[in-house]
mmCIF file as gemmi writes it, N, C-alpha and C atoms, coordinates in Angstrom:
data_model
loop_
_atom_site.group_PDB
_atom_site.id
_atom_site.type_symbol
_atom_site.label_atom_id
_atom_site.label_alt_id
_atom_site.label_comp_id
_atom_site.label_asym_id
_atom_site.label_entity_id
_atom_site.label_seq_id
_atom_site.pdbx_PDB_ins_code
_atom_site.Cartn_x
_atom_site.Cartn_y
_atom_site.Cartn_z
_atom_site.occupancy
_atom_site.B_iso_or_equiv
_atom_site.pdbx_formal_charge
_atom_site.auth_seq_id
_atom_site.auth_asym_id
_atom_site.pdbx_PDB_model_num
ATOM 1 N N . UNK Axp A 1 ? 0.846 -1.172 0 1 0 ? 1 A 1
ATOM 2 C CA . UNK Axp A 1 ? 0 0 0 1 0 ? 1 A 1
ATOM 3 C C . UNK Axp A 1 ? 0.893 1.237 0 1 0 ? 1 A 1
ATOM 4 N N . UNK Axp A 2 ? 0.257 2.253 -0.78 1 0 ? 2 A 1
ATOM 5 C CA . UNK Axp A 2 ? 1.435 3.657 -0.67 1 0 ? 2 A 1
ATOM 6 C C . UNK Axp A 2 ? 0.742 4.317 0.087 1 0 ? 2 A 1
ATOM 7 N N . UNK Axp A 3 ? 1.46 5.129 0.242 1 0 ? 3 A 1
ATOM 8 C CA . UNK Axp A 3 ? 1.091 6.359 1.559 1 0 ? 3 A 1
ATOM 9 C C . UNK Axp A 3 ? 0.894 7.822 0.122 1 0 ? 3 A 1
ATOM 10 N N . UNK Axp A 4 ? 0.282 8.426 0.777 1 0 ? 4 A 1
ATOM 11 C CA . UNK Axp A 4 ? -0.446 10.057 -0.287 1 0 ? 4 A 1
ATOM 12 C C . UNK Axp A 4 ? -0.146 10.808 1.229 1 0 ? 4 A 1
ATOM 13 N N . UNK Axp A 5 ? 0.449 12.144 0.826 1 0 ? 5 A 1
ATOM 14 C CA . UNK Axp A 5 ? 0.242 13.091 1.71 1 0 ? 5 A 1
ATOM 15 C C . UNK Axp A 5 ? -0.431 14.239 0.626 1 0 ? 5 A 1
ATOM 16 N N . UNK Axp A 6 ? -1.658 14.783 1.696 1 0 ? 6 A 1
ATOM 17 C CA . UNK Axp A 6 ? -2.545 15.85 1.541 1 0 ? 6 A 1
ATOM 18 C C . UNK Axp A 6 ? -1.88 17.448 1.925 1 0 ? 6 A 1
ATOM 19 N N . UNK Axp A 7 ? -2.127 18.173 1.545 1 0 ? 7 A 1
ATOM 20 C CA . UNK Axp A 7 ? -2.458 19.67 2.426 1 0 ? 7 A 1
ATOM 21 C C . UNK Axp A 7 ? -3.673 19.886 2.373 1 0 ? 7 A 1
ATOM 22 N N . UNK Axp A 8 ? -4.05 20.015 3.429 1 0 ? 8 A 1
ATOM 23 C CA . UNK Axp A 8 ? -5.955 20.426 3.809 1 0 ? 8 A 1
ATOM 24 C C . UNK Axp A 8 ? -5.444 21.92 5.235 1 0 ? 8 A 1
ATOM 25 N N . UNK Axp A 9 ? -7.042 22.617 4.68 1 0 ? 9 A 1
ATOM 26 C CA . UNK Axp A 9 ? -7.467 23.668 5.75 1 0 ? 9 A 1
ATOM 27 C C . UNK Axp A 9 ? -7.202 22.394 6.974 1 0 ? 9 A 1
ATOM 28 N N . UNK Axp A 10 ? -6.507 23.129 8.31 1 0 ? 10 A 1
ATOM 29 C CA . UNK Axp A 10 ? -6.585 22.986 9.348 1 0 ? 10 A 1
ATOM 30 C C . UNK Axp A 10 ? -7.507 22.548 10.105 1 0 ? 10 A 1
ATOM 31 N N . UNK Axp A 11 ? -8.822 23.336 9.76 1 0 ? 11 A 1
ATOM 32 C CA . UNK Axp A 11 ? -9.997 23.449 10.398 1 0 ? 11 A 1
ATOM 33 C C . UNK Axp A 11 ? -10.678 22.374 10.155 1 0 ? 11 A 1
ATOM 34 N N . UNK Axp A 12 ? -10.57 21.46 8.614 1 0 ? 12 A 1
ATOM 35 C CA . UNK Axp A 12 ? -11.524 20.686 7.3 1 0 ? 12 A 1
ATOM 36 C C . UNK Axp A 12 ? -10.989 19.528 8.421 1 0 ? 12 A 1
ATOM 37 N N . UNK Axp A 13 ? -10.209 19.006 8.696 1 0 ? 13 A 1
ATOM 38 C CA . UNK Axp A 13 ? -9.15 18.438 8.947 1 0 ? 13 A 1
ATOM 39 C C . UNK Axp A 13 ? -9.409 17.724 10.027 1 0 ? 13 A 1
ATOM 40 N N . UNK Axp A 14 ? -9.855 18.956 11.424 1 0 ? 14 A 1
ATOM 41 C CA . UNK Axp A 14 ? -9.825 17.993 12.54 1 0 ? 14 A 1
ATOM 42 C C . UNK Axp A 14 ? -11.903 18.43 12.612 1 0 ? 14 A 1
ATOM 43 N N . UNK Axp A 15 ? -12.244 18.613 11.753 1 0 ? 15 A 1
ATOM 44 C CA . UNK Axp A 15 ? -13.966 18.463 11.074 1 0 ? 15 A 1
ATOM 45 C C . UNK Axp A 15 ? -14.374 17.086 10.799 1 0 ? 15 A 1
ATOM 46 N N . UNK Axp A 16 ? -12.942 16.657 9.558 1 0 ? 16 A 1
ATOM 47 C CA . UNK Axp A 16 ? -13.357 14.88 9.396 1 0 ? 16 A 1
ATOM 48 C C . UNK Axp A 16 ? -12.776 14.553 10.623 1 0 ? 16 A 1
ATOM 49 N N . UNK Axp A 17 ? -11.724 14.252 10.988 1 0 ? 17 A 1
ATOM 50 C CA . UNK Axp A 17 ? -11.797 13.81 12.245 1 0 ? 17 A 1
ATOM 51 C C . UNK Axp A 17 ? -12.822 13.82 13.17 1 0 ? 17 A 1
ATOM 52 N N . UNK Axp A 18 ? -13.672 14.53 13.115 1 0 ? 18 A 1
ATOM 53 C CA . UNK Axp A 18 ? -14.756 14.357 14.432 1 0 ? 18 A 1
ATOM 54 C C . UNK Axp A 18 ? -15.793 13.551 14.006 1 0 ? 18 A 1
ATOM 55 N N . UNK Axp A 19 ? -15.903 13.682 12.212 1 0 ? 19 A 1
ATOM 56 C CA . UNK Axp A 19 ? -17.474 13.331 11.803 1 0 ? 19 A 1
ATOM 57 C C . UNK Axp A 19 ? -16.985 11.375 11.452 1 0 ? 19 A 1
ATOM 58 N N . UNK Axp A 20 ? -15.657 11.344 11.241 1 0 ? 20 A 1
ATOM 59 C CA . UNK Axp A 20 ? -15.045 10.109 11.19 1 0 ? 20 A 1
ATOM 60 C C . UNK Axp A 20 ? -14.979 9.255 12.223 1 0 ? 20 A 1
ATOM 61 N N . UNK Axp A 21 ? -14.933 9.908 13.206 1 0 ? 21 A 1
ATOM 62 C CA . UNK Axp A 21 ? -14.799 9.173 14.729 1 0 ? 21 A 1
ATOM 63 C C . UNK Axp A 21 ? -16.332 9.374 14.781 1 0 ? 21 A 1
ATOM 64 N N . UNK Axp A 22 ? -17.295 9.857 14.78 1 0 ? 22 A 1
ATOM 65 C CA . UNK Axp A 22 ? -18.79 9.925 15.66 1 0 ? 22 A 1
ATOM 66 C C . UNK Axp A 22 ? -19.047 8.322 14.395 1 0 ? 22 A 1
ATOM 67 N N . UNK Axp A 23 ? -18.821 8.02 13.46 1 0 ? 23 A 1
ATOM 68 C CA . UNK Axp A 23 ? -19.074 7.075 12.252 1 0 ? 23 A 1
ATOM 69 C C . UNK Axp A 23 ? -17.778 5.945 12.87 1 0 ? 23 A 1
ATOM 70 N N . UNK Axp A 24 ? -17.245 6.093 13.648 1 0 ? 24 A 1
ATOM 71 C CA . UNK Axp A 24 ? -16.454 4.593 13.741 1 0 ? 24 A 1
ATOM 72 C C . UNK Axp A 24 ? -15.329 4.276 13.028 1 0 ? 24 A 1
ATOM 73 N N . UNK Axp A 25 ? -14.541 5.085 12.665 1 0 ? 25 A 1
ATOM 74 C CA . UNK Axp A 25 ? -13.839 5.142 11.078 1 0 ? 25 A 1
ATOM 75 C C . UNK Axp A 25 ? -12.772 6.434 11.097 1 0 ? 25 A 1
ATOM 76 N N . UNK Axp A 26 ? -12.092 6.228 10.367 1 0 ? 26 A 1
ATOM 77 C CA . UNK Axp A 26 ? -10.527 7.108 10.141 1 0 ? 26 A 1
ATOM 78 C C . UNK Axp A 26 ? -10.757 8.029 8.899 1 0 ? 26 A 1
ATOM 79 N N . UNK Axp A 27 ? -9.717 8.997 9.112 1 0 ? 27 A 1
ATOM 80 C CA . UNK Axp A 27 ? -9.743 10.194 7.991 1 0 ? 27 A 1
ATOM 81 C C . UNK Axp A 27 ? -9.448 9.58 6.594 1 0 ? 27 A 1
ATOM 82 N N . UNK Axp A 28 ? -8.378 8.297 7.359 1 0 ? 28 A 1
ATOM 83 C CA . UNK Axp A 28 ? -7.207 7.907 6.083 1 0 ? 28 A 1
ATOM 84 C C . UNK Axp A 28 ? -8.639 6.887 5.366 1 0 ? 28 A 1
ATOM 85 N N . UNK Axp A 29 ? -9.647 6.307 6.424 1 0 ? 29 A 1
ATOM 86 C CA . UNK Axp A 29 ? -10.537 5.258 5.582 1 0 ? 29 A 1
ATOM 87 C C . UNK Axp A 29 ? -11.338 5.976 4.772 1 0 ? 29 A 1
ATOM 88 N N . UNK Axp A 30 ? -11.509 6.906 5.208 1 0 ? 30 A 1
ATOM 89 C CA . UNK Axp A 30 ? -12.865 7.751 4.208 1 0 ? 30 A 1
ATOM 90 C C . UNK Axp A 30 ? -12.177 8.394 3.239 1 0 ? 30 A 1
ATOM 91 N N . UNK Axp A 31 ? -11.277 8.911 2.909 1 0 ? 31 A 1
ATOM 92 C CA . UNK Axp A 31 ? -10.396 8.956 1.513 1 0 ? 31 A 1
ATOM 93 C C . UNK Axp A 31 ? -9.827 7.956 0.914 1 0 ? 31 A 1
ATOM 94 N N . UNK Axp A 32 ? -9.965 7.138 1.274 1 0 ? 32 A 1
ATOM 95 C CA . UNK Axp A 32 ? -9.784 5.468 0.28 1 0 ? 32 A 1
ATOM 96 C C . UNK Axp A 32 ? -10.986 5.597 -0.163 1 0 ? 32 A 1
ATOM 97 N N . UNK Axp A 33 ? -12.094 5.319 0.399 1 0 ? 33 A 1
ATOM 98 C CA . UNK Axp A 33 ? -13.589 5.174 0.28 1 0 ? 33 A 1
ATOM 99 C C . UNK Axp A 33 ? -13.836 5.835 -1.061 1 0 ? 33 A 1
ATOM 100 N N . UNK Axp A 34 ? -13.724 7.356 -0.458 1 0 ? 34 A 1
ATOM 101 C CA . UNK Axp A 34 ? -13.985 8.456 -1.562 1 0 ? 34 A 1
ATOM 102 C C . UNK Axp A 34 ? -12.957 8.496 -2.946 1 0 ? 34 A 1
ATOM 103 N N . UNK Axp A 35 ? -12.298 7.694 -2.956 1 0 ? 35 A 1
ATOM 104 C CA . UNK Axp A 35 ? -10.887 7.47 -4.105 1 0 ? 35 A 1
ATOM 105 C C . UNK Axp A 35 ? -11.789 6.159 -4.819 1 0 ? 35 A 1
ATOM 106 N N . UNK Axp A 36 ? -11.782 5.345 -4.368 1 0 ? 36 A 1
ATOM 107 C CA . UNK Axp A 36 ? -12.251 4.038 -4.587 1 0 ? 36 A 1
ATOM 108 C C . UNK Axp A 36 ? -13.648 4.246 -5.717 1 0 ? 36 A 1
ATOM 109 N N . UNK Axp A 37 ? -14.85 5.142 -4.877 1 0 ? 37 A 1
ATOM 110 C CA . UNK Axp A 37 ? -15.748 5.65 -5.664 1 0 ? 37 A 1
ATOM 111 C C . UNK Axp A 37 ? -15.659 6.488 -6.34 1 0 ? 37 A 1
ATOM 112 N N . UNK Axp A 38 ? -14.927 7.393 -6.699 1 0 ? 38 A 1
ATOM 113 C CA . UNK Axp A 38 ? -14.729 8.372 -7.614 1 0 ? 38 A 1
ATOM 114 C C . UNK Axp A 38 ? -13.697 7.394 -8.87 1 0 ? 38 A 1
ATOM 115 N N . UNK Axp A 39 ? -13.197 7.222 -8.761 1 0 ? 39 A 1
ATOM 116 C CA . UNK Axp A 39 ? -12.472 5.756 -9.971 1 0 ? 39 A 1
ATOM 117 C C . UNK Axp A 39 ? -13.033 4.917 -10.298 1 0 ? 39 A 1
ATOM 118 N N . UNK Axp A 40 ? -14.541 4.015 -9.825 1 0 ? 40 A 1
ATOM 119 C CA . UNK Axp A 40 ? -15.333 3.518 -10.275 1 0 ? 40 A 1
ATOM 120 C C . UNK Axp A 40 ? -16.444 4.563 -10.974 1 0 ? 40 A 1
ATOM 121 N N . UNK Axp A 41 ? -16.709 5.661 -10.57 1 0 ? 41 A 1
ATOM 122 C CA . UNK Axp A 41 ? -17.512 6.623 -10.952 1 0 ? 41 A 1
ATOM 123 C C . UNK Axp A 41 ? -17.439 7.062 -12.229 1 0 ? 41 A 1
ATOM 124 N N . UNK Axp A 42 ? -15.681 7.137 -12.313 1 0 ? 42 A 1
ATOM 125 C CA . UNK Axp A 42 ? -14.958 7.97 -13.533 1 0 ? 42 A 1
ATOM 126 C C . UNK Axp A 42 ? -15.245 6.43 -15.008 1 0 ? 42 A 1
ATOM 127 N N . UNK Axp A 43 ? -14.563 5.615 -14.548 1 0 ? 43 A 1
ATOM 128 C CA . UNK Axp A 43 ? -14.292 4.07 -15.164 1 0 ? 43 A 1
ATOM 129 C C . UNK Axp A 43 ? -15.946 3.665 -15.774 1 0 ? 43 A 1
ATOM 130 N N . UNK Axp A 44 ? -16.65 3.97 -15.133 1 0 ? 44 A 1
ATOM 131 C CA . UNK Axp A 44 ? -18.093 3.692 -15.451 1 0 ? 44 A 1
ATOM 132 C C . UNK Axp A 44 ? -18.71 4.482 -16.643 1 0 ? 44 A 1
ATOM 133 N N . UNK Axp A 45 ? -18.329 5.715 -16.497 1 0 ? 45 A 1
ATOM 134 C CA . UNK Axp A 45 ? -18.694 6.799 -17.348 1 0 ? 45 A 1
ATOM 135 C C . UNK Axp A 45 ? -17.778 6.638 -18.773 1 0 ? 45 A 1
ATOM 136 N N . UNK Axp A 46 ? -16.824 7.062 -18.562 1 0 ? 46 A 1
ATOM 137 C CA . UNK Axp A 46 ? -16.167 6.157 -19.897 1 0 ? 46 A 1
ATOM 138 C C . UNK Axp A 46 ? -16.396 5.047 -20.284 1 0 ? 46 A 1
ATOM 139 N N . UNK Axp A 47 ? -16.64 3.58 -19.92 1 0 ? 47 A 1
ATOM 140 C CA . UNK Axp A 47 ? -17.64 2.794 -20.206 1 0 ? 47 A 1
ATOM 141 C C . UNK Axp A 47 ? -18.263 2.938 -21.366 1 0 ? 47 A 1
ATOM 142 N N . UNK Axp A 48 ? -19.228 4.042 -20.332 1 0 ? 48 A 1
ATOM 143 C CA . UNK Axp A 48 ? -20.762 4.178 -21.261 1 0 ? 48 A 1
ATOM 144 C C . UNK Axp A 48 ? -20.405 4.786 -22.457 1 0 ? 48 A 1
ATOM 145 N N . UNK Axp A 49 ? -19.434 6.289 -21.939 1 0 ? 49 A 1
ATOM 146 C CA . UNK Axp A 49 ? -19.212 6.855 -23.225 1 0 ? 49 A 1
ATOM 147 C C . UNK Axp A 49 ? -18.283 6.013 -24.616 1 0 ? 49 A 1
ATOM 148 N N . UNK Axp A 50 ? -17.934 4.909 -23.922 1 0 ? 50 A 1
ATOM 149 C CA . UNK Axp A 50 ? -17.409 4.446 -25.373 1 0 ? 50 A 1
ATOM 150 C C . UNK Axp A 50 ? -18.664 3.167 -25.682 1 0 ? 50 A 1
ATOM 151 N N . UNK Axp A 51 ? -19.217 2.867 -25.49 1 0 ? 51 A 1
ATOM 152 C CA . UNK Axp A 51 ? -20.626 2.324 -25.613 1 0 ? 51 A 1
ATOM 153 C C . UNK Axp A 51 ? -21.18 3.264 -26.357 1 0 ? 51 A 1
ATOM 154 N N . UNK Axp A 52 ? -21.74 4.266 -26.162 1 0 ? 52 A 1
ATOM 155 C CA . UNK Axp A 52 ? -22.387 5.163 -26.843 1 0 ? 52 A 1
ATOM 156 C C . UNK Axp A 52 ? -21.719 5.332 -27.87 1 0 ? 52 A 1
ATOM 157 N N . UNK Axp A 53 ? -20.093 5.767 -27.835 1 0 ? 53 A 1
ATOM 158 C CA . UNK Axp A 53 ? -19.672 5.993 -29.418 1 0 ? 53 A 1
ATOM 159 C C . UNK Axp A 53 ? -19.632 5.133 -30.726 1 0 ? 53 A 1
ATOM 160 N N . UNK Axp A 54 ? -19.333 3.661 -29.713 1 0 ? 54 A 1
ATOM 161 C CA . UNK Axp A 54 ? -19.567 2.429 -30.999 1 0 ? 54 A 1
ATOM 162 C C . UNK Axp A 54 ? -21.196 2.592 -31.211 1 0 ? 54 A 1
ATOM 163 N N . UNK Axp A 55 ? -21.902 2.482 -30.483 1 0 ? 55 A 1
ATOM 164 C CA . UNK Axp A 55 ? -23.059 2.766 -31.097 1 0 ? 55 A 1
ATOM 165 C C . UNK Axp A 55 ? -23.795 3.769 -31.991 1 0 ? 55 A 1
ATOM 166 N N . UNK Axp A 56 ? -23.189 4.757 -32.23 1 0 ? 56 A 1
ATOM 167 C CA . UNK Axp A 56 ? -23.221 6.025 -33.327 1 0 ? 56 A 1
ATOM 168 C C . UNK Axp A 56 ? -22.68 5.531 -34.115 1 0 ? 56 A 1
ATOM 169 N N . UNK Axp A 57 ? -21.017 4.935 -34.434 1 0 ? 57 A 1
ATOM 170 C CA . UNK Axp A 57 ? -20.645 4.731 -35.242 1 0 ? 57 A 1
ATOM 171 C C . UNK Axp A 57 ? -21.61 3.916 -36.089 1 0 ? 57 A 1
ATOM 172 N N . UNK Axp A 58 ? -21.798 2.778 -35.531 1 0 ? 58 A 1
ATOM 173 C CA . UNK Axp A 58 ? -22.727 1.486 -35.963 1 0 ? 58 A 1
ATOM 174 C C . UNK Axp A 58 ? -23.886 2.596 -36.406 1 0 ? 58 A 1
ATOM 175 N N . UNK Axp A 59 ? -24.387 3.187 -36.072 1 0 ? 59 A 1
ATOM 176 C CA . UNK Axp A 59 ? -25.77 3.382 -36.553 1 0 ? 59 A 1
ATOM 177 C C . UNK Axp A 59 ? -25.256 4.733 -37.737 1 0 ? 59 A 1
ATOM 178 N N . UNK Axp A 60 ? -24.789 5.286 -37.391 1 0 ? 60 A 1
ATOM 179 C CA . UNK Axp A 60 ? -24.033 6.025 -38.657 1 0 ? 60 A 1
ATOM 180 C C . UNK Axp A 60 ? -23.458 5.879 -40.087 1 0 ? 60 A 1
ATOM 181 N N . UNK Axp A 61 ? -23.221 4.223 -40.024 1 0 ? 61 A 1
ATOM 182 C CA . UNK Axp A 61 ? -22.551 2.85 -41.288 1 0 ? 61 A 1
ATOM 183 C C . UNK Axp A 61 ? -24.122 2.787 -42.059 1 0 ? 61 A 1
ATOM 184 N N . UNK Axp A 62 ? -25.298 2.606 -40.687 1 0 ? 62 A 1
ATOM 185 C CA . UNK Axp A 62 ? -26.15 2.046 -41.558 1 0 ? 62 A 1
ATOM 186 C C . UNK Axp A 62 ? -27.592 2.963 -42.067 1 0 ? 62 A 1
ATOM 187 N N . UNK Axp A 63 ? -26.902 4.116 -41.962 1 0 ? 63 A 1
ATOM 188 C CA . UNK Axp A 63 ? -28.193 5.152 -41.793 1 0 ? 63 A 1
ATOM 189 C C . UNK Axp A 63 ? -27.864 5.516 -43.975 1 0 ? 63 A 1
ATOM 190 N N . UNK Axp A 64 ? -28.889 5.977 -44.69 1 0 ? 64 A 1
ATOM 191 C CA . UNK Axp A 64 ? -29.064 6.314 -45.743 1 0 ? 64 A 1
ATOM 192 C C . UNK Axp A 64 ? -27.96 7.114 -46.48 1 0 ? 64 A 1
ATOM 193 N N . UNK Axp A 65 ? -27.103 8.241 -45.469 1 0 ? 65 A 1
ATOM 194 C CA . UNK Axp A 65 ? -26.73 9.317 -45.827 1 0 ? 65 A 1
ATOM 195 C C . UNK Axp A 65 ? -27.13 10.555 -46.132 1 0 ? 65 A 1
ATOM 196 N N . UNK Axp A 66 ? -28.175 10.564 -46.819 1 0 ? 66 A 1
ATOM 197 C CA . UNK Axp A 66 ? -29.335 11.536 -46.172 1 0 ? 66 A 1
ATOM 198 C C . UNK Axp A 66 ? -29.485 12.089 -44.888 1 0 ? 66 A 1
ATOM 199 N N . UNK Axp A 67 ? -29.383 13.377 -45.158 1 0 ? 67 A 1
ATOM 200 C CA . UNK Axp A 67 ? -29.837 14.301 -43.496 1 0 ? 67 A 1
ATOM 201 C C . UNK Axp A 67 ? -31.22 14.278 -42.873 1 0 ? 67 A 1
ATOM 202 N N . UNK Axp A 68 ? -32.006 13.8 -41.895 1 0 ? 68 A 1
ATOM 203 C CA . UNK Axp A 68 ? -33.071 13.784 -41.496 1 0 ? 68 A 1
ATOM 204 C C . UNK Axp A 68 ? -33.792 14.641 -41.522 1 0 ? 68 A 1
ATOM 205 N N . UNK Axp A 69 ? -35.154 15.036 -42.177 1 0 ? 69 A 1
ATOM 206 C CA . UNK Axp A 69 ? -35.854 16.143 -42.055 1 0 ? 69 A 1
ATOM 207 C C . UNK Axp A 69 ? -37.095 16.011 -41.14 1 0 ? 69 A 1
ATOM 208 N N . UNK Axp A 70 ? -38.105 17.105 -40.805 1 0 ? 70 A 1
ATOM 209 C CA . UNK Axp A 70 ? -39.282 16.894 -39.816 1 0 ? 70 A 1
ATOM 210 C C . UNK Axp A 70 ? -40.199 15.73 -41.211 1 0 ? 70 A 1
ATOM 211 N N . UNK Axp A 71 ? -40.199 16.321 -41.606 1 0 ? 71 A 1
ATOM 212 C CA . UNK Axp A 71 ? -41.309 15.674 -42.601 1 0 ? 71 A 1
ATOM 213 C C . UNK Axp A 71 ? -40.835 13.738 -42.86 1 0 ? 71 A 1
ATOM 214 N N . UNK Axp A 72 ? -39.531 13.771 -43.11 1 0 ? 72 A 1
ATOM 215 C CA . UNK Axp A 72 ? -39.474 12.665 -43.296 1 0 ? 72 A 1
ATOM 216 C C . UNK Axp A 72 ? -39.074 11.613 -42.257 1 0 ? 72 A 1
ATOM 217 N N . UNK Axp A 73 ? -39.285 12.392 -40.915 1 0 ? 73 A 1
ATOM 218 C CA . UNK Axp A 73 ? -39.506 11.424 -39.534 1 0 ? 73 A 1
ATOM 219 C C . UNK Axp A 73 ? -40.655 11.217 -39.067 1 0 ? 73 A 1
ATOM 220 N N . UNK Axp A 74 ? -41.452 12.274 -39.586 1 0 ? 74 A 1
ATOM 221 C CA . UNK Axp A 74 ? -43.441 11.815 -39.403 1 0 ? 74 A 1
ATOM 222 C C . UNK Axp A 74 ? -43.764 11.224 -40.515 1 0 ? 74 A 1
ATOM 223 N N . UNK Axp A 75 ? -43.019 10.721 -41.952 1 0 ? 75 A 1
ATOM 224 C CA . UNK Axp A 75 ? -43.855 9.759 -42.528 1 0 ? 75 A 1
ATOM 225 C C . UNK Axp A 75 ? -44.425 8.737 -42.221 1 0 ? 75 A 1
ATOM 226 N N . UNK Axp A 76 ? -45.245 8.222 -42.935 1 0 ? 76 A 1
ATOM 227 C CA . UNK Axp A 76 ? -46.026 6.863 -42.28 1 0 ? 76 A 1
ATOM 228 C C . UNK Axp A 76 ? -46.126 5.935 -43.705 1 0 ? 76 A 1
């Protein structure tokens, strides 16, 4: 495991400390926590966004070439 050193407000500081201890738990655990979910958060979203882009592409290969107009999305 590596060690990270922070600079934080003074004040922020011994704040988590209090709200960390009334919760059972360390400053150092709740910034793993919050690291942990923000990198699954990030990892997820890119995901999607490259999901979404193969899927444009794909639907972009098979679309007419033609630009979509109102009229010719309410045909029937």
């Amino acid at each position: 495991m590596a060690n990270l050193t922070l600079s934080i407000e003074s004040e922020l500081l011994q704040n988590a400390r209090e709200v960390a201890l009334r919760e059972r738990t360390t400053v150092n655990a709740v910034v793993r926590d919050f690291l942990a979910r923000y990198v699954d958060a990030k990892t997820r979203r890119l995901k999607a966004l490259d999901t979404l882009d193969a899927l444009a592409e794909r639907s972009a290969s098979q679309s007419s070439g033609q630009p979509w107009s109102r009229e010719s999305l309410h045909e029937r």
